[in-house]
PDB file of C-alpha atoms in Angstrom:
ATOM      1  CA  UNK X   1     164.249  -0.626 139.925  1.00 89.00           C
ATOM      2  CA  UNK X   2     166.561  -2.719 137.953  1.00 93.00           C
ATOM      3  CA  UNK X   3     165.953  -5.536 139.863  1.00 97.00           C
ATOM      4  CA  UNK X   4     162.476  -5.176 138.830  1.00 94.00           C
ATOM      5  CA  UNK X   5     163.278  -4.435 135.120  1.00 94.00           C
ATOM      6  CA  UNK X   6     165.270  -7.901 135.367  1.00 97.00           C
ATOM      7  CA  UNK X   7     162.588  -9.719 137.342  1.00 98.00           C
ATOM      8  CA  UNK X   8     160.145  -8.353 134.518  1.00 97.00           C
ATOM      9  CA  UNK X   9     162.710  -9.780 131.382  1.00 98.00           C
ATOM     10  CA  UNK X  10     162.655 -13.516 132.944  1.00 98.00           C
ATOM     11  CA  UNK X  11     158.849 -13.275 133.604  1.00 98.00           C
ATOM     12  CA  UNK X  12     158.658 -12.110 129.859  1.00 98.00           C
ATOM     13  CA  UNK X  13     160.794 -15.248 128.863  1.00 98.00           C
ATOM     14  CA  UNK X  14     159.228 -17.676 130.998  1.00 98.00           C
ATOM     15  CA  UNK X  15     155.693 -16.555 129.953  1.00 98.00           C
ATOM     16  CA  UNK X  16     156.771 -16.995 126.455  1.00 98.00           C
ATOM     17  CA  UNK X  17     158.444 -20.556 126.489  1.00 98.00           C
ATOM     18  CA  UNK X  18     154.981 -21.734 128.280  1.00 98.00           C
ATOM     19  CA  UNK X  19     152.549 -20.378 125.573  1.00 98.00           C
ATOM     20  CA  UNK X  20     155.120 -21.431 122.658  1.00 98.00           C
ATOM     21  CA  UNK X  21     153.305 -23.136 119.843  1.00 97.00           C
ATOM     22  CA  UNK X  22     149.966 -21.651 121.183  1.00 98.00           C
ATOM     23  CA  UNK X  23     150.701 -17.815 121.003  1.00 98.00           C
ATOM     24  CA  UNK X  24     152.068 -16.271 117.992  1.00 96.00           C
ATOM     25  CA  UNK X  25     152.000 -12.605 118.569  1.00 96.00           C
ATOM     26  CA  UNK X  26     153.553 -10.717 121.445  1.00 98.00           C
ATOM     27  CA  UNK X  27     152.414  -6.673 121.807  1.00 96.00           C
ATOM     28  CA  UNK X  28     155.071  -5.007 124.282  1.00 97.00           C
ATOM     29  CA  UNK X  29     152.863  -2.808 126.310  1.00 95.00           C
ATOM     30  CA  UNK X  30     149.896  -0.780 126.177  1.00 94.00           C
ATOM     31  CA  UNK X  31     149.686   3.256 125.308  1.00 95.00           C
ATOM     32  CA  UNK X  32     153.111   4.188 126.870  1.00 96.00           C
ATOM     33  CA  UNK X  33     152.404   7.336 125.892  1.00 94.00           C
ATOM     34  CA  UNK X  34     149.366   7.804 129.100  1.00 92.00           C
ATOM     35  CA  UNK X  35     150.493   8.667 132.055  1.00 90.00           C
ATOM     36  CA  UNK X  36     148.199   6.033 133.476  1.00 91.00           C
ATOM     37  CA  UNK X  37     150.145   2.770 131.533  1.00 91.00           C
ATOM     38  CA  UNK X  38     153.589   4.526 131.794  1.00 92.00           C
ATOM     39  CA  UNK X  39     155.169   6.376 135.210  1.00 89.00           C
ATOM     40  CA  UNK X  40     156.469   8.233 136.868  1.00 92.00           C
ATOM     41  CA  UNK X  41     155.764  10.142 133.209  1.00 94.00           C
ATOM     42  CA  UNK X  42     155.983   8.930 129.446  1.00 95.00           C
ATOM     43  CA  UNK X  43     159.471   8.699 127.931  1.00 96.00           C
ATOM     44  CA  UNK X  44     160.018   7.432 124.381  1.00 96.00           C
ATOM     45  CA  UNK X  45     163.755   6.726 125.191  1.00 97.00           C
ATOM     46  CA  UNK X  46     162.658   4.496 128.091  1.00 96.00           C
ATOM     47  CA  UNK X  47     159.885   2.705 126.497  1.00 96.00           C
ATOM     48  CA  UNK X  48     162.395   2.180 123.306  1.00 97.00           C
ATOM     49  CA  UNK X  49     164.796   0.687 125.307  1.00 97.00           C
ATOM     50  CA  UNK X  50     162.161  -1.289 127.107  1.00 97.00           C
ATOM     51  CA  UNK X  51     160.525  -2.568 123.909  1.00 97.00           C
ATOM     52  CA  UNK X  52     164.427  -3.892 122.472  1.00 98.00           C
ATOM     53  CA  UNK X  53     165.194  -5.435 125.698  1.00 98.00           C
ATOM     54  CA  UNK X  54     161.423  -7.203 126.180  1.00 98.00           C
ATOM     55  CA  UNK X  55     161.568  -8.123 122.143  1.00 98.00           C
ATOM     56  CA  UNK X  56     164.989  -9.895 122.736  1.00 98.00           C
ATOM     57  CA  UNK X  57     163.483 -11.942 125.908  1.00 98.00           C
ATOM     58  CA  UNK X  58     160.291 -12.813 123.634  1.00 98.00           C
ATOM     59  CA  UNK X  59     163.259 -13.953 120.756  1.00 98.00           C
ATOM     60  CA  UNK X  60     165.338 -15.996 123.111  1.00 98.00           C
ATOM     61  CA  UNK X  61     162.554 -17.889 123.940  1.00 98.00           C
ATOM     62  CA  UNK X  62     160.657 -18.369 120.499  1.00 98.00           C
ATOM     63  CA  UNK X  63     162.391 -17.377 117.446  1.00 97.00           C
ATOM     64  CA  UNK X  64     159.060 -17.330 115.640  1.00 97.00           C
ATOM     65  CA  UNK X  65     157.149 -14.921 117.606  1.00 98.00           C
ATOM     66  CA  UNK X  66     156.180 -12.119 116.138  1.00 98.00           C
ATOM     67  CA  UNK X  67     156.956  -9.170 118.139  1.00 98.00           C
ATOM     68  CA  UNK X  68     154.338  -5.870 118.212  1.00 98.00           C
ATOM     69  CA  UNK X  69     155.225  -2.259 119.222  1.00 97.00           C
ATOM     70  CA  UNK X  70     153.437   0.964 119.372  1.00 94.00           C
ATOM     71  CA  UNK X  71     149.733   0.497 121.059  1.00 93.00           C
ATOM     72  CA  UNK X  72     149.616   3.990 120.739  1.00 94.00           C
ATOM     73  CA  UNK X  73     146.391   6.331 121.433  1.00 93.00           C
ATOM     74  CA  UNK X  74     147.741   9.506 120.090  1.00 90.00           C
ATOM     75  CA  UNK X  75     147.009  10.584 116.672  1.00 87.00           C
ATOM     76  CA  UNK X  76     150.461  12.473 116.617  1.00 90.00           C
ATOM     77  CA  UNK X  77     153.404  10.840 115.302  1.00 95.00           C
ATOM     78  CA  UNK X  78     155.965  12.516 117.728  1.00 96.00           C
ATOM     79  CA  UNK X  79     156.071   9.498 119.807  1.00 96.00           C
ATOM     80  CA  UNK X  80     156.291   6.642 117.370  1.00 97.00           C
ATOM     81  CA  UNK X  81     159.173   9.001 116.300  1.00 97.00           C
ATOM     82  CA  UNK X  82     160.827   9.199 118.782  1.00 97.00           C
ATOM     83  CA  UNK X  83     160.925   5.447 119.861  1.00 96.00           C
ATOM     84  CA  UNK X  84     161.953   4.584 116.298  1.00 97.00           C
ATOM     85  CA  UNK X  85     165.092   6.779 116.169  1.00 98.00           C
ATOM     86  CA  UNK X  86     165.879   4.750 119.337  1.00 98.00           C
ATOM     87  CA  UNK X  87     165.513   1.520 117.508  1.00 97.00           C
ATOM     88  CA  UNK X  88     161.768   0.007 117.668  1.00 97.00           C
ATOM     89  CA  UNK X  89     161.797  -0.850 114.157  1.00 96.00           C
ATOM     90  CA  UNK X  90     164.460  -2.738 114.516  1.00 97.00           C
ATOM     91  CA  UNK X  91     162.778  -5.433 116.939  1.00 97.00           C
ATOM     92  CA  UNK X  92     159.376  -4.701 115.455  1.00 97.00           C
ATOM     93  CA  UNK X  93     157.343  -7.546 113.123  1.00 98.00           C
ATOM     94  CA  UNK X  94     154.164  -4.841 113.312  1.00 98.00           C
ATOM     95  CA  UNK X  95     153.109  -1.432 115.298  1.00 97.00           C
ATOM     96  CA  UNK X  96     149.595  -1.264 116.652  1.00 97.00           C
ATOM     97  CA  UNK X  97     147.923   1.910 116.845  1.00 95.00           C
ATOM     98  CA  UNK X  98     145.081   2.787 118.738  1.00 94.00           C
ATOM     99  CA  UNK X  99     141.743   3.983 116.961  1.00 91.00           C
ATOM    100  CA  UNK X 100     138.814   5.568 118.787  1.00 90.00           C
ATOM    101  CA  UNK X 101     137.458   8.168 115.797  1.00 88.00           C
ATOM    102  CA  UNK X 102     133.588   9.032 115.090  1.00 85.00           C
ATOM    103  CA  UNK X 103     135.214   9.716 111.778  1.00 89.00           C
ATOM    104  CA  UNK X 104     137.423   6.671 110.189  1.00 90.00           C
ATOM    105  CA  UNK X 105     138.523   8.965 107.710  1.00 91.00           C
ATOM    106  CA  UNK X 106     140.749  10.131 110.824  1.00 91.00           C
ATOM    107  CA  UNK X 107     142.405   6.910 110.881  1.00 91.00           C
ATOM    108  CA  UNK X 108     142.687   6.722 107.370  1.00 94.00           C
ATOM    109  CA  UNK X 109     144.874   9.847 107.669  1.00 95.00           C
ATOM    110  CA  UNK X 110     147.076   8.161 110.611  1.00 94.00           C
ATOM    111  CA  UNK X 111     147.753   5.175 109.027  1.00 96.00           C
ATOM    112  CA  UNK X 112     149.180   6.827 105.634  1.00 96.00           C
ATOM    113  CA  UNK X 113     151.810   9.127 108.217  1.00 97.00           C
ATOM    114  CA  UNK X 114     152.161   5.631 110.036  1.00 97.00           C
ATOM    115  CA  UNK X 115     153.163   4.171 106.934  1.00 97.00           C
ATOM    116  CA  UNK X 116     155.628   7.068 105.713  1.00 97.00           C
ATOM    117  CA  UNK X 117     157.530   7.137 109.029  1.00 97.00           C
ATOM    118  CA  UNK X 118     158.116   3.640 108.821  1.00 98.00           C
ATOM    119  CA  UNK X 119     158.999   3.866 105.548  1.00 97.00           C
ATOM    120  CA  UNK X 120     161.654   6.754 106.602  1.00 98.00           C
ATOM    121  CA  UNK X 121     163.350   4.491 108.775  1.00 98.00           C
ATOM    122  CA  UNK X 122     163.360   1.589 106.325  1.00 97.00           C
ATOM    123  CA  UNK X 123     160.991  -0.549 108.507  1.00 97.00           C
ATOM    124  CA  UNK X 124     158.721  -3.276 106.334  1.00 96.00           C
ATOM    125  CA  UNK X 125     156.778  -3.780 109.564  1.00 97.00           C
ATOM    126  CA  UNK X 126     153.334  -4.391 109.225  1.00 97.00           C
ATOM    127  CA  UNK X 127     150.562  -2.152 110.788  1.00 97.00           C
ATOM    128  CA  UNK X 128     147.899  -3.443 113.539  1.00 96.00           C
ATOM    129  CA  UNK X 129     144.655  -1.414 114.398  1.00 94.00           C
ATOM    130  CA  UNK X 130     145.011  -2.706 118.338  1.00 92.00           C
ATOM    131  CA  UNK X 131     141.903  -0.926 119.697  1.00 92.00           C
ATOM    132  CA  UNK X 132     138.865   0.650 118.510  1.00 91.00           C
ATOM    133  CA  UNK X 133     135.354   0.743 119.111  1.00 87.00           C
ATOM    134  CA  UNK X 134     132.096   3.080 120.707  1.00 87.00           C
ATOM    135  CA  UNK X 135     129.760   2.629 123.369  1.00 85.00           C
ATOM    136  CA  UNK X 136     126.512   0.900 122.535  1.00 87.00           C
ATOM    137  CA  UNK X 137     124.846   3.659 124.856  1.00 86.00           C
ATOM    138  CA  UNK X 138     124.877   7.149 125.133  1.00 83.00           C
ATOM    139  CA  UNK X 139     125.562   7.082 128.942  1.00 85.00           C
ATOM    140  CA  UNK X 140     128.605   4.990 128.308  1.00 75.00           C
ATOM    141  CA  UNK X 141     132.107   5.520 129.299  1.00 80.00           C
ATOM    142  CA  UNK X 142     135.068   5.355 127.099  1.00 81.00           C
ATOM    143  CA  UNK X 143     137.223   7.068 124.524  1.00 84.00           C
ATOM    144  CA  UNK X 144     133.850   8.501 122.847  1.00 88.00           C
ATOM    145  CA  UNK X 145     131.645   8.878 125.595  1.00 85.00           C
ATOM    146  CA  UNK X 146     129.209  11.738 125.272  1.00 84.00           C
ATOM    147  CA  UNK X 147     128.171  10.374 121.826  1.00 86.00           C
ATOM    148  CA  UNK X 148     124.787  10.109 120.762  1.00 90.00           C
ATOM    149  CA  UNK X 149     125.186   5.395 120.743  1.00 91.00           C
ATOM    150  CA  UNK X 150     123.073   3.742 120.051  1.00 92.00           C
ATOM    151  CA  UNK X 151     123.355  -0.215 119.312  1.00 93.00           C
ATOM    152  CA  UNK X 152     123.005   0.347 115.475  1.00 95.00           C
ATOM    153  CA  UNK X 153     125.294   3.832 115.527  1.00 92.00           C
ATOM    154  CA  UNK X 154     127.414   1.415 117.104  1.00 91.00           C
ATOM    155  CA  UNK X 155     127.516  -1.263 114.505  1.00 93.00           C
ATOM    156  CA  UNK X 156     127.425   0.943 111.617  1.00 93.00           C
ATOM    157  CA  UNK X 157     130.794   2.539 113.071  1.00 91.00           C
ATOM    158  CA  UNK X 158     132.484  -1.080 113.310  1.00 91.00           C
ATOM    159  CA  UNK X 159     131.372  -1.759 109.649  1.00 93.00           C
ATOM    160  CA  UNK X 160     132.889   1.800 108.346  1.00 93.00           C
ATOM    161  CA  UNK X 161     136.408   1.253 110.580  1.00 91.00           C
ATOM    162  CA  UNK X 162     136.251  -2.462 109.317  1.00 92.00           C
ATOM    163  CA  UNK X 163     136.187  -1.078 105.775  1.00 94.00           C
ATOM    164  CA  UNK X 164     138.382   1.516 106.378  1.00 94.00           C
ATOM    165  CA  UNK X 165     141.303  -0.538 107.702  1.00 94.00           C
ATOM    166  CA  UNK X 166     140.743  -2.995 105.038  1.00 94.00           C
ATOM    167  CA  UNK X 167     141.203  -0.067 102.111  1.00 95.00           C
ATOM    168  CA  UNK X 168     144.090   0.899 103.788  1.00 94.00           C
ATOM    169  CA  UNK X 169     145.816  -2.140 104.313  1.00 93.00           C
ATOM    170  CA  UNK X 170     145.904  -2.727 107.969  1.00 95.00           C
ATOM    171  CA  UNK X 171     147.545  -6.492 108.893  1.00 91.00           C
ATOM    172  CA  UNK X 172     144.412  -6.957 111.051  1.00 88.00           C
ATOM    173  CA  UNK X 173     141.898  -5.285 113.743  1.00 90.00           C
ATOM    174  CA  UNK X 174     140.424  -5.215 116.876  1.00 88.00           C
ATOM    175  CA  UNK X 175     137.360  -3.870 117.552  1.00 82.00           C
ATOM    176  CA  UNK X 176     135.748  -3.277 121.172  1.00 73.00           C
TER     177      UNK X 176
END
């Protein structure tokens, strides 16, 4: 409800002007594009408008936050289009993508058409690698459950997407 989308804004600025000075980097929501994060169904006009609203709450109350967008899991770029015709860039100091590839070549890939459509809509901001990771065990759950993990399969993967992020020239990672 609006009310709701209001209550959310002043929750958004209170939380921010409490953790000024100790919190740097705000990241507007998590894989909008999932029906699970985002209902009653994903819509890139929505979560744009959400993001500009949210960023301007985070602004109002610390003009030195640094204000993330994206968190995407997809590999296409149809929905960081979309949100960044509607303005994203705009409000956006870095977009996070999400990376869960037995392959980091994969992400290799996505970060170069990251980079390009930012580019295209005359956006400097930087680019985050907000999730990645395996399972340490075959039986695990996850993005890449099934696999054949092991603990060192495991480790050997964080080294490559480590690497990987750091030829490409991704602002910094996060690894599960």
């Amino acid at each position: 409800t609006e009310t709701a989308y209001r209550a959310w804004l002043q929750y958004v600025e209170k939380t921010v002007e409490h953790f000024t000075g100790r919190v740097g980097y705000y990241e507007i929501w998590n894989e909008p594009e999932g029906g699970w994060t985002w209902r009653p169904a994903p819509d890139p006009a929505e979560y744009a408008r959400f993001c500009i609203e949210t960023a301007q709450a985070i602004s109002k109350a610390d003009r030195t936050a640094r204000i993330i967008t994206g968190s995407h899991y997809q590999d296409s770029m149809e929905f960081f289009d979309a949100e960044f015709s509607r303005g994203t860039v705009d409000v956006s100091d870095a977009v996070s993508y999400h990376s869960y590839q037995y392959d980091e070549r994969m992400s290799m890939q996505r970060v170069r058409a990251l980079r390009g459509l930012l580019t295209y809509y005359g956006s400097n901001a930087e680019i985050i690698q907000g999730e990645s990771g395996s399972q340490s065990r075959s039986d695990g759950c996850g993005a890449l459950r099934g696999g054949a993990w092991t603990p060192l399969r495991q480790a050997k993967q964080c080294v490559r997407h480590a690497i990987a992020d750091l030829i490409i020239d991704v602002e910094f990672t996060s690894y599960f």
